[in-house]
Coordinates of C-alpha atoms and ligand atoms in Angstrom, one line a residue:
M12 CA 0.0 0.0 0.0
T13 CA 1.3 3.5 -0.8
F14 CA 0.7 5.7 2.2
Q15 CA 0.1 9.4 2.2
N16 CA 0.8 11.9 5.0
T17 CA -2.7 13.5 4.9
L18 CA -5.7 13.6 7.2
E19 CA -8.0 12.3 4.4
F20 CA -5.8 9.3 3.9
A21 CA -5.6 8.5 7.6
Q22 CA -9.3 8.8 7.9
Q23 CA -9.8 6.5 5.0
L24 CA -7.7 3.9 6.7
D25 CA -9.8 4.3 9.8
A26 CA -12.9 3.8 7.8
Q27 CA -11.6 0.5 6.5
D28 CA -10.4 -0.6 10.0
E29 CA -12.4 -3.6 11.1
L30 CA -11.5 -3.0 14.7
K31 CA -12.5 0.7 14.7
Q32 CA -15.5 0.2 17.0
Y33 CA -13.2 -1.1 19.7
R34 CA -11.7 2.4 20.3
N35 CA -15.0 3.2 22.0
E36 CA -14.5 0.3 24.3
F37 CA -11.7 2.1 26.0
I38 CA -11.4 5.2 28.2
F39 CA -8.9 7.8 27.0
P40 CA -7.4 10.5 29.2
Q41 CA -8.5 13.9 28.0
H42 CA -6.3 16.8 26.8
N43 CA -8.1 20.1 26.1
G44 CA -11.3 18.2 25.7
K45 CA -9.9 15.7 23.3
D46 CA -8.6 12.1 23.6
V47 CA -4.9 12.0 24.1
I48 CA -2.8 10.2 21.5
Y49 CA -1.7 7.3 23.5
F50 CA 1.6 5.5 22.7
T51 CA 2.3 3.9 26.0
G52 CA 0.0 0.9 25.9
N53 CA 3.2 -1.1 26.1
S54 CA 3.6 0.3 29.6
L55 CA 0.1 0.6 30.9
G56 CA -2.8 -0.2 28.7
L57 CA -6.0 1.9 28.7
Q58 CA -8.9 1.0 30.8
P59 CA -11.6 -1.1 29.0
K60 CA -15.0 0.2 29.8
R61 CA -16.2 -3.3 30.6
A62 CA -13.6 -3.5 33.4
R63 CA -15.7 -1.4 35.8
D64 CA -18.7 -3.8 35.5
Y65 CA -16.5 -6.8 36.3
V66 CA -15.1 -5.0 39.4
N67 CA -18.6 -3.8 40.5
E68 CA -19.9 -7.3 40.2
V69 CA -17.3 -8.5 42.7
M70 CA -18.0 -5.6 45.0
E71 CA -21.7 -6.4 44.9
D72 CA -21.2 -10.1 45.5
W73 CA -18.9 -9.3 48.4
A74 CA -21.5 -7.0 49.9
N75 CA -24.4 -9.3 49.4
L76 CA -22.8 -12.7 50.0
A77 CA -19.7 -12.1 52.0
V78 CA -17.9 -15.4 52.6
E79 CA -20.5 -17.3 50.6
G80 CA -19.2 -15.5 47.5
H81 CA -16.5 -18.1 47.4
F82 CA -19.0 -20.6 46.1
Y83 CA -22.2 -18.7 45.3
A84 CA -21.0 -15.5 43.6
N85 CA -22.1 -15.0 40.1
K86 CA -18.6 -15.9 39.1
P87 CA -17.5 -18.0 42.2
W88 CA -14.2 -16.9 43.7
W89 CA -12.7 -20.2 44.7
D90 CA -11.9 -21.2 41.1
Y91 CA -12.1 -17.8 39.5
Q92 CA -8.8 -18.2 37.7
E93 CA -10.2 -21.1 35.6
R94 CA -12.2 -18.5 33.7
F95 CA -8.9 -17.3 32.2
S96 CA -7.8 -20.7 30.9
E97 CA -9.8 -20.6 27.7
P98 CA -9.3 -17.0 26.6
L99 CA -5.6 -16.8 27.7
S100 CA -4.8 -20.1 26.1
K101 CA -5.9 -18.7 22.7
I102 CA -3.8 -15.6 23.2
I103 CA -0.6 -17.4 24.0
G104 CA -1.0 -20.5 22.0
A105 CA -1.4 -23.1 24.8
K106 CA -3.8 -25.7 26.1
P107 CA -6.1 -24.4 28.7
S108 CA -4.5 -26.6 31.4
E109 CA -1.1 -25.0 30.6
V110 CA -2.3 -21.5 31.7
T111 CA -2.9 -19.9 35.1
V112 CA -3.0 -16.4 36.6
M113 CA -1.6 -15.4 39.9
N114 CA 0.8 -13.0 41.7
T115 CA 2.8 -10.6 39.6
L116 CA 5.4 -11.1 36.9
T117 CA 8.7 -11.0 38.7
V118 CA 7.2 -13.1 41.6
N119 CA 6.0 -15.7 39.1
L120 CA 9.3 -15.9 37.3
H121 CA 11.0 -16.5 40.6
L122 CA 8.5 -19.2 41.5
L123 CA 9.0 -20.8 38.1
M124 CA 12.8 -20.6 38.4
V125 CA 12.4 -22.6 41.6
S126 CA 11.1 -25.4 39.4
F127 CA 13.1 -24.8 36.2
Y128 CA 16.5 -23.5 37.4
R129 CA 18.0 -26.5 39.2
P130 CA 21.7 -25.8 39.0
T131 CA 24.4 -28.4 39.7
S132 CA 28.1 -27.9 40.0
N133 CA 28.5 -28.9 36.3
R134 CA 25.4 -27.3 34.9
F135 CA 24.6 -23.9 36.5
K136 CA 24.7 -21.3 33.8
I137 CA 21.8 -19.0 32.6
I138 CA 21.7 -17.4 29.2
C139 CA 19.7 -14.1 28.9
E140 CA 19.7 -11.0 26.8
E141 CA 22.1 -8.1 27.4
K142 CA 20.3 -5.2 29.2
A143 CA 17.3 -7.3 30.1
F144 CA 14.6 -5.5 32.0
P145 CA 16.2 -4.5 35.3
S146 CA 13.8 -6.7 37.4
D147 CA 14.9 -9.7 35.4
Q148 CA 18.6 -8.9 36.0
Y149 CA 18.0 -8.6 39.8
M150 CA 16.1 -11.8 39.6
F151 CA 18.9 -13.7 37.9
Q152 CA 21.5 -12.4 40.3
S153 CA 19.5 -13.2 43.4
Q154 CA 18.6 -16.7 42.1
V155 CA 22.1 -17.6 41.3
K156 CA 23.4 -16.3 44.7
H157 CA 20.6 -18.2 46.4
H158 CA 21.9 -21.4 45.0
G159 CA 25.5 -20.5 46.1
Y160 CA 26.9 -19.6 42.7
N161 CA 28.6 -16.4 41.5
P162 CA 26.6 -14.3 39.1
E163 CA 29.7 -13.4 37.2
D164 CA 30.3 -17.0 36.3
A165 CA 26.7 -18.1 36.0
I166 CA 25.0 -15.3 34.1
I167 CA 25.8 -15.1 30.4
E168 CA 24.4 -12.1 28.5
I169 CA 24.0 -12.2 24.8
K170 CA 25.4 -8.9 23.6
R171 CA 24.6 -6.7 20.7
R172 CA 27.5 -6.3 18.2
D173 CA 29.3 -3.0 18.2
G174 CA 27.2 -0.4 16.4
E175 CA 24.1 -2.6 16.3
H176 CA 20.9 -2.0 18.2
N177 CA 19.6 -5.5 18.1
I178 CA 20.7 -9.0 19.1
R179 CA 21.4 -11.4 16.3
L180 CA 19.7 -14.8 16.5
E181 CA 23.0 -16.5 15.3
D182 CA 24.8 -15.0 18.3
I183 CA 22.2 -16.4 20.7
L184 CA 22.4 -19.8 19.1
S185 CA 26.2 -20.0 19.0
K186 CA 26.4 -19.0 22.6
I187 CA 23.9 -21.7 23.6
E188 CA 26.0 -24.3 21.8
E189 CA 29.2 -23.0 23.2
V190 CA 28.0 -23.1 26.8
G191 CA 26.5 -26.5 26.1
D192 CA 26.3 -28.9 29.0
E193 CA 27.0 -26.2 31.5
L194 CA 23.8 -24.5 30.5
A195 CA 20.9 -24.9 33.0
L196 CA 18.5 -22.3 31.7
V197 CA 17.8 -20.0 28.8
L198 CA 15.4 -17.2 30.0
F199 CA 14.9 -14.5 27.4
G200 CA 12.3 -11.8 26.8
G201 CA 9.9 -12.6 24.0
V202 CA 10.0 -9.0 22.9
N203 CA 12.8 -6.7 24.1
Y204 CA 11.2 -3.8 26.1
Y205 CA 13.6 -1.2 24.9
T206 CA 14.0 -1.8 21.2
G207 CA 10.8 -3.8 20.5
Q208 CA 12.9 -6.6 19.0
V209 CA 10.9 -9.9 18.7
F210 CA 13.0 -13.0 19.4
D211 CA 12.6 -16.3 17.5
M212 CA 11.3 -18.2 20.5
K213 CA 10.9 -21.5 18.7
T214 CA 14.5 -21.6 17.4
I215 CA 15.9 -20.5 20.8
T216 CA 13.8 -23.2 22.5
D217 CA 15.0 -25.9 20.2
A218 CA 18.6 -24.8 20.7
G219 CA 18.3 -24.8 24.5
H220 CA 16.7 -28.2 24.6
K221 CA 19.4 -29.6 22.3
V222 CA 22.1 -29.0 24.9
G223 CA 19.8 -30.2 27.7
A224 CA 18.7 -26.8 29.2
N225 CA 15.3 -25.6 30.2
V226 CA 13.9 -22.7 28.2
G227 CA 11.5 -20.0 29.5
F228 CA 10.4 -16.6 28.4
D229 CA 9.4 -13.3 30.0
L230 CA 6.5 -12.3 27.8
A231 CA 5.8 -8.9 29.4
H232 CA 5.9 -7.2 26.0
A233 CA 4.8 -10.2 24.0
A234 CA 1.4 -11.2 25.5
G235 CA -1.4 -9.5 23.6
N236 CA 1.1 -8.1 21.1
I237 CA 2.5 -11.0 19.1
K238 CA 1.5 -14.4 17.9
L239 CA 2.6 -17.0 20.4
E240 CA 2.5 -20.8 20.0
L241 CA 4.1 -21.7 23.4
H242 CA 2.8 -25.3 23.4
D243 CA 3.9 -26.1 19.9
W244 CA 7.2 -24.4 20.3
N245 CA 7.7 -26.7 23.3
V246 CA 8.6 -23.8 25.6
D247 CA 9.0 -25.1 29.2
F248 CA 7.6 -22.1 31.0
A249 CA 6.7 -18.5 30.6
A250 CA 5.1 -15.6 32.5
W251 CA 3.8 -12.2 31.6
C252 CA 2.3 -9.1 33.2
S253 CA -1.2 -8.2 32.2
Y254 CA -1.1 -4.4 32.6
K255 CA 0.8 -3.6 29.4
Y256 CA -0.8 -4.8 26.1
M257 CA -3.3 -6.8 28.0
N258 CA -5.0 -3.7 29.6
S259 CA -5.8 -5.2 33.0
G260 CA -4.9 -2.2 35.2
P261 CA -1.9 -0.9 37.1
G262 CA 0.4 -3.5 38.7
N263 CA -2.1 -6.2 37.9
A264 CA -1.8 -10.0 38.1
S265 CA 0.5 -12.1 35.9
G266 CA -0.2 -15.0 33.7
C267 CA 1.9 -18.2 33.7
F268 CA 2.4 -21.0 31.3
V269 CA 3.8 -24.4 32.2
H270 CA 4.1 -26.9 29.4
E271 CA 1.9 -30.0 29.6
K272 CA 5.0 -32.3 29.6
H273 CA 5.8 -31.0 33.1
H274 CA 2.3 -31.4 34.6
H275 CA 2.9 -34.9 35.9
S276 CA 6.5 -34.5 36.8
N277 CA 7.5 -34.1 40.3
L278 CA 9.2 -30.8 39.8
P279 CA 10.1 -29.1 43.1
R280 CA 8.1 -25.9 43.7
F281 CA 7.2 -23.5 46.4
A282 CA 3.7 -24.8 47.2
G283 CA 0.6 -23.3 48.8
W284 CA -3.0 -24.4 49.3
W285 CA -4.3 -23.0 46.0
G286 CA -2.0 -25.4 44.1
H287 CA -3.4 -28.3 46.0
N288 CA -5.8 -30.9 44.5
K289 CA -9.0 -28.9 43.8
E290 CA -11.5 -31.5 45.1
R291 CA -9.6 -31.9 48.4
R292 CA -8.4 -28.3 48.9
F293 CA -10.8 -27.6 51.8
K294 CA -10.1 -30.9 53.6
M295 CA -7.0 -29.2 55.0
E296 CA -4.8 -32.2 54.6
P297 CA -1.1 -32.0 55.6
Q298 CA 0.3 -33.6 52.4
F299 CA 0.6 -31.4 49.3
D300 CA -0.9 -33.0 46.2
P301 CA -0.5 -30.6 43.3
V302 CA -3.1 -30.0 40.6
H303 CA -1.8 -31.5 37.4
G304 CA -1.6 -28.4 35.3
A305 CA -0.3 -24.8 35.5
D306 CA -2.8 -24.3 38.4
G307 CA -0.5 -26.6 40.4
W308 CA 1.9 -23.7 40.7
Q309 CA -0.7 -21.5 42.5
V310 CA 0.2 -20.5 46.0
S311 CA -2.4 -18.3 47.6
N312 CA -6.1 -17.8 47.3
L313 CA -6.8 -15.3 44.5
P314 CA -7.0 -11.5 44.6
I315 CA -10.4 -11.5 42.9
L316 CA -10.7 -7.7 42.8
S317 CA -7.7 -7.4 40.6
L318 CA -8.5 -10.5 38.5
A319 CA -11.9 -9.0 37.7
P320 CA -10.7 -6.2 35.2
Y321 CA -8.1 -8.7 33.8
L322 CA -10.9 -11.1 33.0
A323 CA -12.9 -8.4 31.2
S324 CA -9.8 -7.7 29.1
A325 CA -8.9 -11.3 28.4
E326 CA -12.4 -12.0 27.2
M327 CA -12.1 -9.0 24.8
F328 CA -8.9 -10.4 23.4
A329 CA -10.5 -13.8 22.9
E330 CA -13.5 -12.1 21.2
V331 CA -11.3 -10.3 18.7
G332 CA -8.5 -12.8 18.3
M333 CA -4.8 -12.2 17.8
D334 CA -5.0 -12.5 14.1
K335 CA -7.1 -9.3 13.6
L336 CA -5.1 -7.4 16.1
I337 CA -1.8 -8.4 14.4
K338 CA -3.1 -7.4 11.0
K339 CA -4.0 -3.9 12.2
R340 CA -0.8 -3.7 14.3
D341 CA 1.3 -4.3 11.2
L342 CA -0.5 -1.7 9.1
I343 CA -0.7 1.0 11.8
T344 CA 3.0 0.5 12.8
A345 CA 4.0 0.7 9.2
Y346 CA 2.0 3.9 8.8
L347 CA 3.6 5.4 11.9
E348 CA 7.0 4.6 10.5
F349 CA 6.1 6.2 7.2
I350 CA 4.9 9.4 9.0
L351 CA 8.1 9.6 11.0
H352 CA 10.1 9.4 7.7
E353 CA 7.9 12.0 6.1
I354 CA 8.4 14.5 8.9
D355 CA 12.1 13.7 8.9
K356 CA 12.3 14.6 5.2
E357 CA 10.4 17.8 5.7
I358 CA 12.7 19.1 8.4
E359 CA 16.4 19.8 7.9
G360 CA 18.9 19.0 10.6
S361 CA 16.8 16.5 12.5
E362 CA 17.1 12.8 12.1
F363 CA 14.9 10.1 13.6
E364 CA 16.5 6.7 13.7
V365 CA 14.1 3.8 14.3
I366 CA 16.2 1.3 16.3
T367 CA 13.5 -1.3 16.2
P368 CA 14.3 -4.0 13.6
K369 CA 13.2 -3.3 10.1
E370 CA 12.0 -6.7 9.1
A371 CA 8.3 -7.5 9.9
K372 CA 9.1 -10.8 11.5
D373 CA 11.5 -9.2 14.0
R374 CA 9.2 -6.6 15.3
A375 CA 5.6 -6.0 16.6
C376 CA 3.7 -3.0 17.9
Q377 CA 6.5 -0.8 19.2
L378 CA 8.8 1.6 17.4
S379 CA 11.7 2.9 19.4
V380 CA 13.1 6.1 17.9
Y381 CA 16.5 7.6 18.5
L382 CA 16.1 11.4 18.4
H383 CA 19.4 12.5 16.9
G384 CA 19.7 16.3 17.0
Q385 CA 16.7 16.5 19.3
G386 CA 16.5 16.2 23.0
R387 CA 14.2 15.9 26.0
D388 CA 12.6 19.3 25.1
L389 CA 10.8 17.6 22.2
F390 CA 9.5 14.8 24.4
D391 CA 8.2 17.5 26.9
Y392 CA 6.6 19.3 24.0
L393 CA 4.8 16.2 22.9
M394 CA 3.5 15.5 26.4
K395 CA 2.3 19.0 26.8
N396 CA 0.4 18.7 23.5
G397 CA -1.5 15.6 24.3
V398 CA 0.9 12.9 23.0
I399 CA 1.6 10.4 25.7
T400 CA 4.8 8.6 25.0
D401 CA 7.8 7.6 27.1
W402 CA 11.4 8.6 27.3
R403 CA 14.4 6.2 27.8
E404 CA 18.0 7.2 28.3
P405 CA 20.0 8.3 26.4
N406 CA 17.6 9.8 23.9
V407 CA 14.9 7.3 22.8
I408 CA 11.2 7.6 22.7
R409 CA 9.1 4.5 22.5
L410 CA 5.9 4.6 20.5
A411 CA 3.4 1.8 20.6
P412 CA 0.4 2.3 18.3
V413 CA -1.7 -0.3 20.1
P414 CA -4.1 -1.8 17.5
F415 CA -7.0 -2.2 19.9
Y416 CA -7.6 1.5 20.4
T417 CA -5.3 3.8 18.4
S418 CA -6.4 5.2 15.1
F419 CA -4.6 6.1 11.9
E420 CA -5.8 9.6 12.4
D421 CA -3.8 9.6 15.7
M422 CA -0.7 8.8 13.7
Y423 CA -1.3 11.6 11.3
N424 CA -2.0 14.1 14.1
F425 CA 1.1 12.9 15.9
G426 CA 3.2 13.7 12.9
Q427 CA 1.9 17.3 12.8
I428 CA 2.5 17.8 16.5
L429 CA 6.0 16.3 16.2
K430 CA 6.8 18.7 13.3
N431 CA 5.5 21.7 15.2
G432 CA 7.5 20.6 18.2
I433 CA 10.7 20.6 16.2
L434 CA 10.1 23.8 14.3
K435 CA 9.0 25.8 17.3
Ligands
PLP529 C1 7.3 -4.6 32.6 C2 8.3 -5.7 32.7 C3 8.5 -6.3 34.0 C4 7.7 -5.9 35.2 O1 7.7 -6.8 36.2 P1 6.7 -6.7 37.4 O2 7.1 -7.8 38.3 O3 5.3 -6.8 36.9 O4 6.9 -5.3 38.1 C5 9.4 -7.4 34.0 N1 10.1 -7.8 33.0 C6 9.9 -7.2 31.8 C7 10.7 -7.7 30.6 C8 9.0 -6.1 31.6 O5 8.9 -5.5 30.4

């Protein structure tokens, strides 16, 4: 498609957008009486209007039923998480029994590492990406130390080559092979939070398994953003937060995936009563008998009030399906990139460098833009003019045109505000 940097063209794309009515399903912060242009759905997704009803339902059930709500609420609380299995399994490409929701992301990755990072004196190394999200780095270091190893020996970061912004798959694979039988775990992001690079999870998983390591993924920026086939890719485990692309609300619950092949194994885990055999949970037996499925990793009884808005959102994803979201994602991201290049051409002395990979298969919703010749002033100008984006050192703004609720007209308007901000 040949794009044009005009309002008419953008509106025409909106008119053809089969997801356009979903914009009305979300609540936009207002700026001078108009919806903001929201580019930070990769950090905190907008509130779906349906979320409030789901939360109110729990408040009502609590008021009217109190403790009896565990069994007699409209959506009973004692197995509330099971309502997520169907919709989430579609979003991440899993069987329903392989999915559960609980806790928050870093907590869940720690819990899953208890099962899947079992270092021995010969095999204790972890492979991860260079400059992984800080929480992941702290997690790796503390896990390695907890097992009595030295992070400097045990943690191997795959680095970007000099002058390159993204990690090459071949470098990941050759390092996995090189570390070989010393490798206990590969734990990578599915999508890098800074550059938006999408990693080839299937190939990485195969390579890790070939040398006898477990392979897991942090899907914070992948869930609800890219096509995932975790079951077929044979991934051992994964976890994601739900407040980014999944629009579940600030700091909200995490989802976990544990591959079916591990459901009947006796993997060690940190147990709690909510992971115990469902039929016998309230018999208060002393011996832990885990549920055979991802639910067997549950620990505590569930925070129903926070799961309620997540459920509203997960059902919306299942209703639309990832294929439609991905189709629009690719078009709107390409349009945003086009707009950036057009503005770049119109203005002398500025240069935007998109550091997100160029190839469609290596990227998803986000464009990370290096603002050569521009600085933080431009970012501040955007924010003051109703464009919500985020800034990362040294000089990068991240733009995520989330397909569920952003419009092509937003992209056009953003280009005009950007131009004014540079020329001012
Ligand atoms: C957002 C994000 C997190 C956040 O972790 P929480 O435990 O939810 O605070 C972790 N890892 C990655 C890669 C992220 O992008």
